[in-house]
PDB file of C-alpha atoms and ligand atoms in Angstrom:
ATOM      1  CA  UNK A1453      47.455-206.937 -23.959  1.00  0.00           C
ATOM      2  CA  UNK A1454      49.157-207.065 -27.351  1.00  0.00           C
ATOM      3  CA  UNK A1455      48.571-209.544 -29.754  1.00  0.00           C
ATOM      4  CA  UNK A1456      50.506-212.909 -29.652  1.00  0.00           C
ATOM      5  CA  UNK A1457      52.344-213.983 -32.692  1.00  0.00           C
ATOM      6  CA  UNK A1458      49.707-216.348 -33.576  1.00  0.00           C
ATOM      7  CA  UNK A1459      46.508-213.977 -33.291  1.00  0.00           C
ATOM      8  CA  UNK A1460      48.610-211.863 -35.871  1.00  0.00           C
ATOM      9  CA  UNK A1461      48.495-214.709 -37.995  1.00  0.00           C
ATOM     10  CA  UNK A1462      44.710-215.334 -37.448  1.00  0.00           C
ATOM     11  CA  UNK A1463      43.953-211.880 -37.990  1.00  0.00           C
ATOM     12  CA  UNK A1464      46.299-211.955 -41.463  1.00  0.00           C
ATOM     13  CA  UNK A1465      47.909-209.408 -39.798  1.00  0.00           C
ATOM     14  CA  UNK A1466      51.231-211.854 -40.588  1.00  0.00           C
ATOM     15  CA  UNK A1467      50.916-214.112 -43.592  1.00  0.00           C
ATOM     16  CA  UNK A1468      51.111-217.782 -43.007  1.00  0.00           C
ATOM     17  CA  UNK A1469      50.172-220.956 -45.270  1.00  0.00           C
ATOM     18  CA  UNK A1470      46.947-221.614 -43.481  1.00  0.00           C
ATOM     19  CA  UNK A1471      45.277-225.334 -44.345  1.00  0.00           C
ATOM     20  CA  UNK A1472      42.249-225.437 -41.843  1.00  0.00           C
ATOM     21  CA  UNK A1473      40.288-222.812 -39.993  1.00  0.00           C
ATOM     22  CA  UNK A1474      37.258-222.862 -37.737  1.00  0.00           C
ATOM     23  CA  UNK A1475      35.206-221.519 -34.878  1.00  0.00           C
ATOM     24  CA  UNK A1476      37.978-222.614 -32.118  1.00  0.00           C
ATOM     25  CA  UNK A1477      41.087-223.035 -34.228  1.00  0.00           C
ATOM     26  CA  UNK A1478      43.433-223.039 -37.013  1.00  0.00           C
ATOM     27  CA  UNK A1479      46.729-224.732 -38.221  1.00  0.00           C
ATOM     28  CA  UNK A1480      49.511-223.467 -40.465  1.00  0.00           C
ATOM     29  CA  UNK A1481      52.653-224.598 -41.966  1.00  0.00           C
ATOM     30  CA  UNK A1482      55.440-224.303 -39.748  1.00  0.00           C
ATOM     31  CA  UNK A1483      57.861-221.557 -40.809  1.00  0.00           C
ATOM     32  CA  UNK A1484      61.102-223.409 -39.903  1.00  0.00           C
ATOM     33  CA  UNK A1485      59.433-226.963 -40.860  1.00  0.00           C
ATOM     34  CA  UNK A1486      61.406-230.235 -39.053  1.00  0.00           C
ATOM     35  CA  UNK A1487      59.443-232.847 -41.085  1.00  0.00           C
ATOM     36  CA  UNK A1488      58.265-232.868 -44.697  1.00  0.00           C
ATOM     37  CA  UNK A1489      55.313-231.849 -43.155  1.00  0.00           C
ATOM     38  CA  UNK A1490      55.125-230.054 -39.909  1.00  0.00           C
ATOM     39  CA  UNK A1491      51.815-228.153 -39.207  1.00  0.00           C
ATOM     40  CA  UNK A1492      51.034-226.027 -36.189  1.00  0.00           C
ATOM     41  CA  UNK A1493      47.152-226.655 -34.709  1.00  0.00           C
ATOM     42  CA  UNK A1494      46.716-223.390 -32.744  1.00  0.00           C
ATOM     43  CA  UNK A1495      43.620-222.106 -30.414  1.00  0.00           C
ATOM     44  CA  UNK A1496      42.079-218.682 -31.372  1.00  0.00           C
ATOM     45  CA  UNK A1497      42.645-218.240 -27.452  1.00  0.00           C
ATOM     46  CA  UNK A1498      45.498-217.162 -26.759  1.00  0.00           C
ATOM     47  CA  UNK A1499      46.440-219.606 -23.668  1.00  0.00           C
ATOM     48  CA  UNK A1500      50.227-219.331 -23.169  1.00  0.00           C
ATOM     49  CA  UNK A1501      50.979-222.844 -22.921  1.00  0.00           C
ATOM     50  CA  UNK A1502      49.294-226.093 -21.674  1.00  0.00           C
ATOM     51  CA  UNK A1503      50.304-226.271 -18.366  1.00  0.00           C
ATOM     52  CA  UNK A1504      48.093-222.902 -18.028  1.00  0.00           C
ATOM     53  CA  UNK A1505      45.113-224.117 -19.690  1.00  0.00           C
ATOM     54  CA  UNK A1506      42.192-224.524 -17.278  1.00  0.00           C
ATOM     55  CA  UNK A1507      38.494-226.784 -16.961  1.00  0.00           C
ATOM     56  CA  UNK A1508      36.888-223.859 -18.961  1.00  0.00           C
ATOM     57  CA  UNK A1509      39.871-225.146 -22.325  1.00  0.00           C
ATOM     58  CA  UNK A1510      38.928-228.869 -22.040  1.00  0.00           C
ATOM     59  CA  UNK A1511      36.631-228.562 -25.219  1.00  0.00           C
ATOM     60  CA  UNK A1512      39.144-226.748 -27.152  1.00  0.00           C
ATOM     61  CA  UNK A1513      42.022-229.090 -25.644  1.00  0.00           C
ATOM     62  CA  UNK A1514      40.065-231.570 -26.899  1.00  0.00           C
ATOM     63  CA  UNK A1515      39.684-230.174 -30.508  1.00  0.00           C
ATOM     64  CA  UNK A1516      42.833-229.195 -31.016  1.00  0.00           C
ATOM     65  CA  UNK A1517      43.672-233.031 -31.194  1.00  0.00           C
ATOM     66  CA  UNK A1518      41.075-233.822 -33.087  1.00  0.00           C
ATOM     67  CA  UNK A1519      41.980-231.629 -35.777  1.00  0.00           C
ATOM     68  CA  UNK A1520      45.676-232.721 -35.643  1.00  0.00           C
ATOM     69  CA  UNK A1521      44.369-235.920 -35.927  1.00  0.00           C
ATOM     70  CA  UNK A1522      42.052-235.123 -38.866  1.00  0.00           C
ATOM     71  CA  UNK A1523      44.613-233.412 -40.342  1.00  0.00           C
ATOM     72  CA  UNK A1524      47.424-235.768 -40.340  1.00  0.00           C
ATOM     73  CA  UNK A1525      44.432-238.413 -41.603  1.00  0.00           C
ATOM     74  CA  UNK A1526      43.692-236.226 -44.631  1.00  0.00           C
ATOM     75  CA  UNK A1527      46.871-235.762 -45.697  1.00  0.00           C
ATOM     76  CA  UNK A1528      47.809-239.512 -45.957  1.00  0.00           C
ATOM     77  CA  UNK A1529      50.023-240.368 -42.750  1.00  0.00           C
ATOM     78  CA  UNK A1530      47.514-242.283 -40.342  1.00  0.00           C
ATOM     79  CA  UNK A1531      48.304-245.668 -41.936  1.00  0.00           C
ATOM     80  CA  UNK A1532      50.065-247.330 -39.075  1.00  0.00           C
ATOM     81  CA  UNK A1533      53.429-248.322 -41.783  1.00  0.00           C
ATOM     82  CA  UNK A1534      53.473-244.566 -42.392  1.00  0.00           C
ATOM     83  CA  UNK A1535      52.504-242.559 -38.946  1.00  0.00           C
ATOM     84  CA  UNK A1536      52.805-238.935 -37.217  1.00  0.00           C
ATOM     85  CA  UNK A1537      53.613-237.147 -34.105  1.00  0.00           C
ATOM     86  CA  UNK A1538      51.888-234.574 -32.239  1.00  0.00           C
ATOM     87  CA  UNK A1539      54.275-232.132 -29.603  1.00  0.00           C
ATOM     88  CA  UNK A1540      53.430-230.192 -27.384  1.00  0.00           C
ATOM     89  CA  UNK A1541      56.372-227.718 -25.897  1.00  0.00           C
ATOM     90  CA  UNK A1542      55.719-225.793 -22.362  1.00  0.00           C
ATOM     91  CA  UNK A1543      58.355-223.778 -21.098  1.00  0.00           C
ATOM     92  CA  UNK A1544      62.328-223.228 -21.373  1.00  0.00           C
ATOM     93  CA  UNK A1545      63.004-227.096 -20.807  1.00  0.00           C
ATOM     94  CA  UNK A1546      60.127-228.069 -23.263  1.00  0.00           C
ATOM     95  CA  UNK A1547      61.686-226.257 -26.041  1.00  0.00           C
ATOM     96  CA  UNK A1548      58.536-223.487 -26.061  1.00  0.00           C
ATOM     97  CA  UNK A1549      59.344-220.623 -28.189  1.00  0.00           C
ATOM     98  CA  UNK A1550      56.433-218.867 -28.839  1.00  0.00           C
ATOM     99  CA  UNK A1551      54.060-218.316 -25.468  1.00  0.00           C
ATOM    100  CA  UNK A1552      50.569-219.282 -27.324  1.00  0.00           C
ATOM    101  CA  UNK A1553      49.618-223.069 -26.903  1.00  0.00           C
ATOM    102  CA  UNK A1554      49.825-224.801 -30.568  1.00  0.00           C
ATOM    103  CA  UNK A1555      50.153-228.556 -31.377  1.00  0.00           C
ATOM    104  CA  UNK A1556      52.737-229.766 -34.154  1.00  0.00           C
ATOM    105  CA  UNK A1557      51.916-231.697 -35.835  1.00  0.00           C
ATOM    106  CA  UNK A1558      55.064-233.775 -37.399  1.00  0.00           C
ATOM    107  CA  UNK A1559      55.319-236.232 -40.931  1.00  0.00           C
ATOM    108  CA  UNK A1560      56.781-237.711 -43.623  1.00  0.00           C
ATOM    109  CA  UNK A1561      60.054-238.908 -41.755  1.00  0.00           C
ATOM    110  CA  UNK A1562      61.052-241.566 -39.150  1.00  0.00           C
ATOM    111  CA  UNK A1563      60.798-239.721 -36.020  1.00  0.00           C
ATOM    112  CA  UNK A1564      63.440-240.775 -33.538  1.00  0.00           C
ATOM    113  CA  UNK A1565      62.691-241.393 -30.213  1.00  0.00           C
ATOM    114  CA  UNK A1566      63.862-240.185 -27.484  1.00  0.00           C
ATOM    115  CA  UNK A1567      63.378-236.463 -28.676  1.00  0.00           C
ATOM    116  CA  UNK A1568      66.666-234.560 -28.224  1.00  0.00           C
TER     117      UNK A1568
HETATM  118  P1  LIG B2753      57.527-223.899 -30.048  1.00  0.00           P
HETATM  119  O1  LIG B2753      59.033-223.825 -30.161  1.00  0.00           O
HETATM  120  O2  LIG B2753      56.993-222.725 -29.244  1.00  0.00           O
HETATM  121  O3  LIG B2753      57.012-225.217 -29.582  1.00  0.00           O
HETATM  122  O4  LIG B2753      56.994-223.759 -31.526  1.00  0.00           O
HETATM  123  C1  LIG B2753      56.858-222.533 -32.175  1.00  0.00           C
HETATM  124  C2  LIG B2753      56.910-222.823 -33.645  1.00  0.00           C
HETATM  125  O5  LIG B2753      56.459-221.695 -34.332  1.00  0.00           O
HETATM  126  C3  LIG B2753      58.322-223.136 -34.179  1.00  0.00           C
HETATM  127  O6  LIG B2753      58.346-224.435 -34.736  1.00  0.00           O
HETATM  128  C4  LIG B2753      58.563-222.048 -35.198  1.00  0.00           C
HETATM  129  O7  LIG B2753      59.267-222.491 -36.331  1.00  0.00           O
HETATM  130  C5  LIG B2753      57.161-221.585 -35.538  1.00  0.00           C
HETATM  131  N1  LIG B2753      57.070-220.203 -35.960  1.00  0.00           N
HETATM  132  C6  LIG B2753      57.694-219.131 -35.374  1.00  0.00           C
HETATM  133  N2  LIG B2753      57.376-218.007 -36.018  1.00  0.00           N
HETATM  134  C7  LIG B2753      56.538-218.368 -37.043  1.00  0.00           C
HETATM  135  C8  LIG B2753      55.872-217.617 -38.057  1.00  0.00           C
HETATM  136  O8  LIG B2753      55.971-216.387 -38.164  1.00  0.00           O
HETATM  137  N3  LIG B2753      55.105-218.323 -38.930  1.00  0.00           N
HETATM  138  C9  LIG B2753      54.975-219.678 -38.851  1.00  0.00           C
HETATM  139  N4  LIG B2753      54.203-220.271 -39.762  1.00  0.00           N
HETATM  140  N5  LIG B2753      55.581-220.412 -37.898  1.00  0.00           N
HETATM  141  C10 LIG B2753      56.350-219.763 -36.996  1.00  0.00           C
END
């Protein structure tokens, strides 16, 4: 299996503005960014998208939001006047682009709602 475009960027095989890093995960600055801040939380397993994950991914399900969470926390938008958004895309309809789960992580902006 080749590498997905996000193990290349794990394995600084592609270079990417990395701001956290651990045992399960890691998150980035989005490349094409559609917030003042727009981070991507990605799994170092490669699951293709969430509607694939399995029981075996609930801990790393599970810390993927954390760290979004922390993240968004840290860098000043979890006061409820302020606030973020967290997206996940699966499939065509869901806007997926690239076929390894990640979590953005959205800021700095009024988000509107509905999503287009
Ligand atoms: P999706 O559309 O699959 O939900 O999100 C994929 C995201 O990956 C997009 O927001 C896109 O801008 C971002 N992306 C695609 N290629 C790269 C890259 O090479 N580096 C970084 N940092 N982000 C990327």
């Amino acid at each position: 299996m080749s590498k997905t475009l996000f193990e290349k960027i794990a394995d600084r095989e592609i270079p990417a503005d990395i701001v956290h890093e651990d045992d399960v995960c890691l998150a980035f600055h989005d490349i094409n960014p559609q917030a003042p801040v727009h981070l991507l939380v990605v799994p170092r397993k490669p699951i293709p998208r969430v509607g694939e994950a399995s029981a075996e991914d609930q801990q790393a399900l599970g810390h993927l939001l954390l760290v979004a969470g922390r993240l968004a926390r840290e860098q000043g938008f979890a006061a409820t006047d302020q606030g973020f958004r967290v997206v996940i895309n699966h499939g065509q309809h869901g806007g997926e682009s690239v076929p390894h789960l990640h979590v953005h992580v959205l800021a700095g902006r009024q988000l509107d709602w509905p999503p287009g």
